[in-house]
Amino acid sequence: MPAIVKVQLSLEALAEAISSLDLKEKRQLQELIEQQIFEAEEALYEDDAQTQVEIEAVRAEYRNGEFITLDLLK
């Protein structure tokens, strides 16, 4: 298991460090950041009361047959 190191950097110092990366490394960093953003947004949605209400409303509509299939949209 890799060691975890936490470092405090200014945003400016981080931007400078990113500037020194080559394109391949920047793409790897982009993928990592996008994955972490996705996970953070998912966690927010799961904890958001309004989202839970909306999800339950859609599930109720589905249970009641209030939906159309993709075939009907053609």
PDB file of C-alpha atoms in Angstrom:
ATOM      1  CA  MET A   1       0.000   0.000   0.000  1.00  0.00           C
ATOM      2  CA  PRO A   2       1.469   3.371  -0.973  1.00  0.00           C
ATOM      3  CA  ALA A   3       2.266   5.903   1.715  1.00  0.00           C
ATOM      4  CA  ILE A   4      -0.034   8.896   1.999  1.00  0.00           C
ATOM      5  CA  VAL A   5       1.593  12.274   2.402  1.00  0.00           C
ATOM      6  CA  LYS A   6      -0.412  15.440   2.990  1.00  0.00           C
ATOM      7  CA  VAL A   7       1.215  18.698   1.959  1.00  0.00           C
ATOM      8  CA  GLN A   8      -0.100  22.230   2.196  1.00  0.00           C
ATOM      9  CA  LEU A   9       0.611  24.311  -0.908  1.00  0.00           C
ATOM     10  CA  SER A  10      -0.691  27.600  -2.122  1.00  0.00           C
ATOM     11  CA  LEU A  11      -2.808  27.367  -5.236  1.00  0.00           C
ATOM     12  CA  GLU A  12      -0.108  29.357  -7.023  1.00  0.00           C
ATOM     13  CA  ALA A  13       2.595  26.834  -6.054  1.00  0.00           C
ATOM     14  CA  LEU A  14       0.354  23.989  -7.164  1.00  0.00           C
ATOM     15  CA  ALA A  15      -0.254  25.701 -10.514  1.00  0.00           C
ATOM     16  CA  GLU A  16       3.495  26.104 -10.988  1.00  0.00           C
ATOM     17  CA  ALA A  17       4.067  22.430 -10.197  1.00  0.00           C
ATOM     18  CA  ILE A  18       1.375  21.423 -12.677  1.00  0.00           C
ATOM     19  CA  SER A  19       2.969  23.640 -15.327  1.00  0.00           C
ATOM     20  CA  SER A  20       6.171  21.641 -15.022  1.00  0.00           C
ATOM     21  CA  LEU A  21       4.422  18.350 -15.853  1.00  0.00           C
ATOM     22  CA  ASP A  22       4.504  16.884 -19.334  1.00  0.00           C
ATOM     23  CA  LEU A  23       1.274  16.276 -21.236  1.00  0.00           C
ATOM     24  CA  LYS A  24       0.971  12.626 -20.197  1.00  0.00           C
ATOM     25  CA  GLU A  25       1.348  13.520 -16.521  1.00  0.00           C
ATOM     26  CA  LYS A  26      -1.179  16.358 -16.853  1.00  0.00           C
ATOM     27  CA  ARG A  27      -3.698  13.930 -18.348  1.00  0.00           C
ATOM     28  CA  GLN A  28      -3.099  11.478 -15.492  1.00  0.00           C
ATOM     29  CA  LEU A  29      -3.659  14.297 -13.012  1.00  0.00           C
ATOM     30  CA  GLN A  30      -6.813  15.347 -14.864  1.00  0.00           C
ATOM     31  CA  GLU A  31      -8.216  11.809 -14.653  1.00  0.00           C
ATOM     32  CA  LEU A  32      -7.451  11.663 -10.942  1.00  0.00           C
ATOM     33  CA  ILE A  33      -9.102  15.022 -10.272  1.00  0.00           C
ATOM     34  CA  GLU A  34     -12.170  14.166 -12.372  1.00  0.00           C
ATOM     35  CA  GLN A  35     -12.607  10.880 -10.479  1.00  0.00           C
ATOM     36  CA  GLN A  36     -12.355  12.637  -7.133  1.00  0.00           C
ATOM     37  CA  ILE A  37     -14.850  15.302  -8.227  1.00  0.00           C
ATOM     38  CA  PHE A  38     -17.259  12.582  -9.377  1.00  0.00           C
ATOM     39  CA  GLU A  39     -16.968  10.768  -6.042  1.00  0.00           C
ATOM     40  CA  ALA A  40     -17.468  13.985  -4.060  1.00  0.00           C
ATOM     41  CA  GLU A  41     -20.548  14.933  -6.109  1.00  0.00           C
ATOM     42  CA  GLU A  42     -21.996  11.445  -5.678  1.00  0.00           C
ATOM     43  CA  ALA A  43     -21.562  11.726  -1.910  1.00  0.00           C
ATOM     44  CA  LEU A  44     -23.325  15.102  -1.938  1.00  0.00           C
ATOM     45  CA  TYR A  45     -26.230  13.724  -3.968  1.00  0.00           C
ATOM     46  CA  GLU A  46     -26.614  10.754  -1.646  1.00  0.00           C
ATOM     47  CA  ASP A  47     -26.826  13.050   1.377  1.00  0.00           C
ATOM     48  CA  ASP A  48     -29.010  15.737  -0.220  1.00  0.00           C
ATOM     49  CA  ALA A  49     -32.601  15.614   1.052  1.00  0.00           C
ATOM     50  CA  GLN A  50     -34.079  17.217  -2.088  1.00  0.00           C
ATOM     51  CA  THR A  51     -32.322  14.698  -4.320  1.00  0.00           C
ATOM     52  CA  GLN A  52     -33.664  11.841  -2.216  1.00  0.00           C
ATOM     53  CA  VAL A  53     -37.204  13.240  -2.531  1.00  0.00           C
ATOM     54  CA  GLU A  54     -36.814  13.484  -6.317  1.00  0.00           C
ATOM     55  CA  ILE A  55     -35.424   9.954  -6.590  1.00  0.00           C
ATOM     56  CA  GLU A  56     -38.301   8.553  -4.554  1.00  0.00           C
ATOM     57  CA  ALA A  57     -40.829  10.453  -6.688  1.00  0.00           C
ATOM     58  CA  VAL A  58     -39.360   8.961  -9.874  1.00  0.00           C
ATOM     59  CA  ARG A  59     -39.371   5.480  -8.334  1.00  0.00           C
ATOM     60  CA  ALA A  60     -43.039   5.902  -7.392  1.00  0.00           C
ATOM     61  CA  GLU A  61     -43.885   6.979 -10.946  1.00  0.00           C
ATOM     62  CA  TYR A  62     -42.095   3.926 -12.305  1.00  0.00           C
ATOM     63  CA  ARG A  63     -43.928   1.601  -9.901  1.00  0.00           C
ATOM     64  CA  ASN A  64     -47.221   3.153 -11.028  1.00  0.00           C
ATOM     65  CA  GLY A  65     -46.391   2.575 -14.687  1.00  0.00           C
ATOM     66  CA  GLU A  66     -45.897   6.260 -15.412  1.00  0.00           C
ATOM     67  CA  PHE A  67     -43.087   5.893 -17.935  1.00  0.00           C
ATOM     68  CA  ILE A  68     -42.524   5.352 -21.634  1.00  0.00           C
ATOM     69  CA  THR A  69     -40.054   3.012 -23.285  1.00  0.00           C
ATOM     70  CA  LEU A  70     -37.412   4.095 -25.765  1.00  0.00           C
ATOM     71  CA  ASP A  71     -39.284   2.208 -28.477  1.00  0.00           C
ATOM     72  CA  LEU A  72     -42.263   4.522 -28.007  1.00  0.00           C
ATOM     73  CA  LEU A  73     -40.049   7.571 -28.488  1.00  0.00           C
ATOM     74  CA  LYS A  74     -39.014   6.498 -31.997  1.00  0.00           C
TER      75      LYS A  74
END
